[in-house]
PDB file of C-alpha atoms in Angstrom:
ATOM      1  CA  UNK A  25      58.868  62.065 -16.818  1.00 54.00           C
ATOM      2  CA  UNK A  26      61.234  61.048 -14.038  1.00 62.00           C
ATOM      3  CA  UNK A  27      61.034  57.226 -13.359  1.00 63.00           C
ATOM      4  CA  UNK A  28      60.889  56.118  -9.674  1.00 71.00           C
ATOM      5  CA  UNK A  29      63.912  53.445  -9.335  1.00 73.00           C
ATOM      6  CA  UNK A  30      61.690  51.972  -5.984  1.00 79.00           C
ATOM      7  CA  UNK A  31      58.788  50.941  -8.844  1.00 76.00           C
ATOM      8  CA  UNK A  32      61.275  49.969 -11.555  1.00 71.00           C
ATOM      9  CA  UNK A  33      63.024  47.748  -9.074  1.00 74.00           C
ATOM     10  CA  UNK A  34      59.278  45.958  -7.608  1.00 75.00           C
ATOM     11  CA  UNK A  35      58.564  46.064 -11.113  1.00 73.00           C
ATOM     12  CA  UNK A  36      61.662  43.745 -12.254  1.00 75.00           C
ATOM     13  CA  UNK A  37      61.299  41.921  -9.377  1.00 73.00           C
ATOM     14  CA  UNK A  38      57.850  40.656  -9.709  1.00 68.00           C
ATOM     15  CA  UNK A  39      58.836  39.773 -13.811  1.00 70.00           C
ATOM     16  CA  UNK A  40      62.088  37.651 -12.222  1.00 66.00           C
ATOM     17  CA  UNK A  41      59.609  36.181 -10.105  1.00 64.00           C
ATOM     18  CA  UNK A  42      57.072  35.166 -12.010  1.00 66.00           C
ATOM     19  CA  UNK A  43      59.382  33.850 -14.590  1.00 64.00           C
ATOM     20  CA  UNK A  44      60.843  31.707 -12.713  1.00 60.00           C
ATOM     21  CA  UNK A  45      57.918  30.466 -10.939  1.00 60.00           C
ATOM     22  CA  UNK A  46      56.698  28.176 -13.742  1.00 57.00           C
ATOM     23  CA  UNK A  47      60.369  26.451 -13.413  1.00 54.00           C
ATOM     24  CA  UNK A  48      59.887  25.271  -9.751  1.00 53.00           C
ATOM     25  CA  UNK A  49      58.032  21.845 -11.089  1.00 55.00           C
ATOM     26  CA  UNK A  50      60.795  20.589 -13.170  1.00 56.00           C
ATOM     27  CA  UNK A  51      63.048  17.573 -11.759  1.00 55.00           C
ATOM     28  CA  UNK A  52      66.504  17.684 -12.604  1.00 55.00           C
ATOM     29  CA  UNK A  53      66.906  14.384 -10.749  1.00 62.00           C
ATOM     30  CA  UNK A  54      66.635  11.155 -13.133  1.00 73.00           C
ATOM     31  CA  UNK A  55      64.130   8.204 -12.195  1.00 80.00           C
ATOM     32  CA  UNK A  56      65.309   5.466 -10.812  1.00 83.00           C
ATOM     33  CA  UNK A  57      66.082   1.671 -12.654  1.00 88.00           C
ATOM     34  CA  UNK A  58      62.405   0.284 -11.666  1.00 91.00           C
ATOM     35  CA  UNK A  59      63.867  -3.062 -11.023  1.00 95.00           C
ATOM     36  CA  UNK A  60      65.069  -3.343  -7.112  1.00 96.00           C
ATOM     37  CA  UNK A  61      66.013  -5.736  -4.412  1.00 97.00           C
ATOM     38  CA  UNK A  62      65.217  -5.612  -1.036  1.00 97.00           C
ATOM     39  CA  UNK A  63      67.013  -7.792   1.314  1.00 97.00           C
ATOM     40  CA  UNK A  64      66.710  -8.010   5.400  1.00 97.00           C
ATOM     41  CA  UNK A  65      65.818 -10.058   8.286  1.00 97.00           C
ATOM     42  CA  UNK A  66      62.893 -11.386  10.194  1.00 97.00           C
ATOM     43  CA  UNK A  67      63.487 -11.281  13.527  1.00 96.00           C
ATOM     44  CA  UNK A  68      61.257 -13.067  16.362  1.00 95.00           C
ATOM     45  CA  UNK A  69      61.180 -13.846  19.916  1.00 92.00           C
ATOM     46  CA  UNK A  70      64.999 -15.328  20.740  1.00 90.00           C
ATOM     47  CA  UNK A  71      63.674 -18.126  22.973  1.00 91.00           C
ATOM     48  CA  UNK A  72      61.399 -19.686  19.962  1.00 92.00           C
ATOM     49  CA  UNK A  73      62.978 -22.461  18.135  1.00 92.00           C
ATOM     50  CA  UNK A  74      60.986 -23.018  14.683  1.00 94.00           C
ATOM     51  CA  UNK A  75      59.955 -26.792  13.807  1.00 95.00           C
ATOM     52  CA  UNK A  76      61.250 -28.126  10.988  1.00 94.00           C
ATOM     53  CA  UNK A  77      57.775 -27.510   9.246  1.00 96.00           C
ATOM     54  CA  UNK A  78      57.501 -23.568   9.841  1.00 96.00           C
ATOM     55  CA  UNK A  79      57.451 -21.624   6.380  1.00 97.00           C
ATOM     56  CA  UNK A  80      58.388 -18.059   6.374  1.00 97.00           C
ATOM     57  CA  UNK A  81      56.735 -15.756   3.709  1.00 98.00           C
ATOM     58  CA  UNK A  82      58.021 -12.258   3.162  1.00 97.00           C
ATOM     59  CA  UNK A  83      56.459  -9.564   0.973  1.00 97.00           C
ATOM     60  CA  UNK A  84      56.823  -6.007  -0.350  1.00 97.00           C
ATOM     61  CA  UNK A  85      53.227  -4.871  -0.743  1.00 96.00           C
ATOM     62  CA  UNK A  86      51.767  -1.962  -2.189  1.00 94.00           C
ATOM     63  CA  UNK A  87      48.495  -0.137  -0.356  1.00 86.00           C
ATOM     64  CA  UNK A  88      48.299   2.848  -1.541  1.00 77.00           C
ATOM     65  CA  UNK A  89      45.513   1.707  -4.324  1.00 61.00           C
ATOM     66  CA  UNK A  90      43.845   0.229  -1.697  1.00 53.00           C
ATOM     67  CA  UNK A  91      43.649   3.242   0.593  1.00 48.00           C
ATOM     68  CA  UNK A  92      42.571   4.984  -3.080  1.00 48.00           C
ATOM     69  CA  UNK A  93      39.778   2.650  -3.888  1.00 48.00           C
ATOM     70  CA  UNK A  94      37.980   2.885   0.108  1.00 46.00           C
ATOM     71  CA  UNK A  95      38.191   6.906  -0.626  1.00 46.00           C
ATOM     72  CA  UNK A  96      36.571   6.365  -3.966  1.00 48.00           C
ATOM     73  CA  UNK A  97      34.483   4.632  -2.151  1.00 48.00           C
ATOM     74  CA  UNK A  98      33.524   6.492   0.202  1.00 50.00           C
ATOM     75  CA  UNK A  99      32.694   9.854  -1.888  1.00 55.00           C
ATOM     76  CA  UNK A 100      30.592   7.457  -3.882  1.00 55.00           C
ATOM     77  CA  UNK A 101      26.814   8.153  -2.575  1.00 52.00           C
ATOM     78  CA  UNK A 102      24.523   5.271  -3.481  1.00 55.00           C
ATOM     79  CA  UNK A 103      20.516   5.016  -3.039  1.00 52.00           C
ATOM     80  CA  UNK A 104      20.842   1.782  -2.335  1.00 54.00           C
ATOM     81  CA  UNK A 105      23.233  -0.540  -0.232  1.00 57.00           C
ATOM     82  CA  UNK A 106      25.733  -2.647  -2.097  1.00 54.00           C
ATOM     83  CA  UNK A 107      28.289  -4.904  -1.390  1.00 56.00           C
ATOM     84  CA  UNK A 108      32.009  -4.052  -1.299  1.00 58.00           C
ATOM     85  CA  UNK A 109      34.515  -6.065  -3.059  1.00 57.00           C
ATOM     86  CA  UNK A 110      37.254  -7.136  -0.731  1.00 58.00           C
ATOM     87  CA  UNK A 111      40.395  -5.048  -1.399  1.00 64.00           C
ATOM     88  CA  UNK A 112      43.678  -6.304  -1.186  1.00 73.00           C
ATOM     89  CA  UNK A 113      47.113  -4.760  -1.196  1.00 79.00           C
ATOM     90  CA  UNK A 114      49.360  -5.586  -4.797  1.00 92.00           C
ATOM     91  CA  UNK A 115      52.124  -7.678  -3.737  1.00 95.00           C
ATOM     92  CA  UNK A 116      54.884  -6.252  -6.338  1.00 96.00           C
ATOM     93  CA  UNK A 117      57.679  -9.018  -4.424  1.00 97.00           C
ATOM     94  CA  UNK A 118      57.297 -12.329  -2.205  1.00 97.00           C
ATOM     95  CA  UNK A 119      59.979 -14.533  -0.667  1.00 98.00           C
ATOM     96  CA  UNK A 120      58.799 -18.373   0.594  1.00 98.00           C
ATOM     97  CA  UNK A 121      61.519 -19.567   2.939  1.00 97.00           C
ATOM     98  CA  UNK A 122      60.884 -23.429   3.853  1.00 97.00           C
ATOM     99  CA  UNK A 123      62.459 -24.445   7.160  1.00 94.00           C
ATOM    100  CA  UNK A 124      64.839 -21.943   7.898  1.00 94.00           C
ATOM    101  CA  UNK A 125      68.178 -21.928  10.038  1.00 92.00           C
ATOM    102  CA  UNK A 126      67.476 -21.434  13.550  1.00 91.00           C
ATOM    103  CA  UNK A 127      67.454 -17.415  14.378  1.00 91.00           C
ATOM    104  CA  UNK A 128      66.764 -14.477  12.572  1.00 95.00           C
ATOM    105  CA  UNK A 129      66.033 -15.484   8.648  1.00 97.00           C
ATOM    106  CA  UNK A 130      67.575 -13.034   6.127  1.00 97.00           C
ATOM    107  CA  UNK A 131      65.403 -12.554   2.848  1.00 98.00           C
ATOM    108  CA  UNK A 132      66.419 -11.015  -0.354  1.00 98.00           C
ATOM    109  CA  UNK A 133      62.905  -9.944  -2.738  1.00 97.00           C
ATOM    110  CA  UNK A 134      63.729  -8.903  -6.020  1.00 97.00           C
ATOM    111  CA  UNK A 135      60.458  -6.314  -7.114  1.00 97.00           C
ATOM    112  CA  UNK A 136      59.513  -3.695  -9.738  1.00 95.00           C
ATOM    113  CA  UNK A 137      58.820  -0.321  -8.510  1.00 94.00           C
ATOM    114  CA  UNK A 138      59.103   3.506  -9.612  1.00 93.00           C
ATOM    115  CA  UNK A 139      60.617   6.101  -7.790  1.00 93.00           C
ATOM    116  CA  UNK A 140      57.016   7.621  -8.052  1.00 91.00           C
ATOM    117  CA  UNK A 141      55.618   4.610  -6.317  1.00 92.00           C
ATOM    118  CA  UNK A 142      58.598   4.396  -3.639  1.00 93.00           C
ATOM    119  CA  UNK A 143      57.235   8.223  -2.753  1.00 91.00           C
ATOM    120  CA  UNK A 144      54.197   7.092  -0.832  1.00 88.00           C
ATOM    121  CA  UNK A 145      55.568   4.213   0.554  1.00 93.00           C
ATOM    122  CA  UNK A 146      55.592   0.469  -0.021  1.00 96.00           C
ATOM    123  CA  UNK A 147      54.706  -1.887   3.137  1.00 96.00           C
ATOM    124  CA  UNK A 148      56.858  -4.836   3.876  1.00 96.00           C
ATOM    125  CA  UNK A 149      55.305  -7.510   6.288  1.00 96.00           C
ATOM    126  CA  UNK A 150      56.596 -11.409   7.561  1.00 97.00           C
ATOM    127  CA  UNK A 151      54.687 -14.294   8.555  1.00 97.00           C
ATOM    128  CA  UNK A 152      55.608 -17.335  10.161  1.00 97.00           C
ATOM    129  CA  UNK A 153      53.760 -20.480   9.921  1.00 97.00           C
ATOM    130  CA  UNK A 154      54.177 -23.930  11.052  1.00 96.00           C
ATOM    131  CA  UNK A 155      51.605 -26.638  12.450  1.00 93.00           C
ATOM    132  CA  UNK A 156      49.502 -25.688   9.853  1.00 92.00           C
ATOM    133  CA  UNK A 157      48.775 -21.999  10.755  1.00 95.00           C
ATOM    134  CA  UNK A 158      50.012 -18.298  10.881  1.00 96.00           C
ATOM    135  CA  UNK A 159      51.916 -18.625  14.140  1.00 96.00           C
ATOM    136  CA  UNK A 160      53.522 -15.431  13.601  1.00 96.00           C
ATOM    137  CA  UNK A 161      53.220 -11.965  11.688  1.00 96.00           C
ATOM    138  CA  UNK A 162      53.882  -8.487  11.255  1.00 95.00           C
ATOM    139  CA  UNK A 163      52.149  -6.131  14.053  1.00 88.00           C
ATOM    140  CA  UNK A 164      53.587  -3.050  12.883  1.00 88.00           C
ATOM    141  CA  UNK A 165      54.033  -1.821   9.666  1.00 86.00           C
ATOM    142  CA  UNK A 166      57.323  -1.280   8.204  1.00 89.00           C
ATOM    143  CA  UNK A 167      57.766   1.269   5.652  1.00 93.00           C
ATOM    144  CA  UNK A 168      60.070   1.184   2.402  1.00 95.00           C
ATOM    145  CA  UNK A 169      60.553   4.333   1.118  1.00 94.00           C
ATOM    146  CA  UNK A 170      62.434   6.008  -1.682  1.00 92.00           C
ATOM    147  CA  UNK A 171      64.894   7.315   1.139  1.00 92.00           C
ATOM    148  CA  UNK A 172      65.698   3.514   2.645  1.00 95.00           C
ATOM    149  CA  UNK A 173      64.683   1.200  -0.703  1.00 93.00           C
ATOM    150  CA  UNK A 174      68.428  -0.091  -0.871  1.00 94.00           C
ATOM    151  CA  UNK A 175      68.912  -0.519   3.122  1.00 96.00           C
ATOM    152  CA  UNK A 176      68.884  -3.817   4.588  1.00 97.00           C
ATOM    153  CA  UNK A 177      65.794  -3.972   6.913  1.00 96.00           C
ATOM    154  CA  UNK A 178      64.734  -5.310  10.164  1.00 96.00           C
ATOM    155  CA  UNK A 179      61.152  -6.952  10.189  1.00 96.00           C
ATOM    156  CA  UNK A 180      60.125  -7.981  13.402  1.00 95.00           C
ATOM    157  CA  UNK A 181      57.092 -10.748  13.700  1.00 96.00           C
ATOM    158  CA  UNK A 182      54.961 -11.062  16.807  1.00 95.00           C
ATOM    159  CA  UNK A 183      52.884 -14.371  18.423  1.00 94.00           C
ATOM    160  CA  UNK A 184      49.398 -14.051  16.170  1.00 90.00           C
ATOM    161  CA  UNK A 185      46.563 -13.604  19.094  1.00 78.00           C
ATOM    162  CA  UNK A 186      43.937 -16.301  19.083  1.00 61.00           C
TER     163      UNK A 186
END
């Protein structure tokens, strides 16, 4: 019998490819040292002078178990109505800053996180408050990724709308 070297070729190729196949999940890369520092600045409007009373509170925040637990949630079909519990975002880092230096106020946040968890993205949010309130906070949400952990970053805080 005469062997067809098209068929023993597909044939050789398909084995190569299905051995190798099962290899395509394995990370040569090694994790990451869990503990991290972020550092940055908070940057707000350039005509606003903060009183000597304004606190500014920085934090790296995790959501993702949030946005977990409202899809739980949600699958979840009760008979009856029940309350919710309130969900709130882990803070894995936080930064108090009591009357800072006029201008934008750098922050350094020293925070546990795995490479796994820097994957789906960490938030990092600013408030501002003096006079006994929020004055100012984050409006849009700044990401901190595995790709940018260890860059110095930029969070910008807005007037809070009353």
């Amino acid at each position: 019998m005469k062997k067809n070297p098209t068929i023993v070729f597909l044939l050789s190729a398909c084995v190569a490819l299905f051995t190798g196949a099962g290899c395509s999940s394995i990370s040569l890369t090694p994790e990451g040292d869990v503990e991290r520092v972020i550092t940055g600045r908070v940057n707000f409007r350039s005509d606003l002078v903060l009183p000597a009373d304004a606190v500014v509170v920085v934090r790296i925040v995790d959501t993702a178990a949030m946005s977990q637990m409202n899809h739980a949630a949600d699958k979840d079909l009760p008979l009856v109505g029940r309350p919710k519990a309130d969900l709130v975002p882990q803070v894995l880092g936080e930064q108090t800053i009591q009357a800072p230096a006029p201008g934008p106020v750098p922050f350094r946040i020293a925070y546990q996180a795995s490479d796994r968890l820097l994957r789906h993205g960490l938030n990092l949010e600013a408030r501002i408050s003096y006079g006994g309130r929020v004055q100012l906070r984050t409006v849009e949400v700044r990401a901190v990724t595995l790709g940018n952990a260890t860059d110095p970053h930029q969070v910008s805080v807005q007037t809070v709308g009353r």
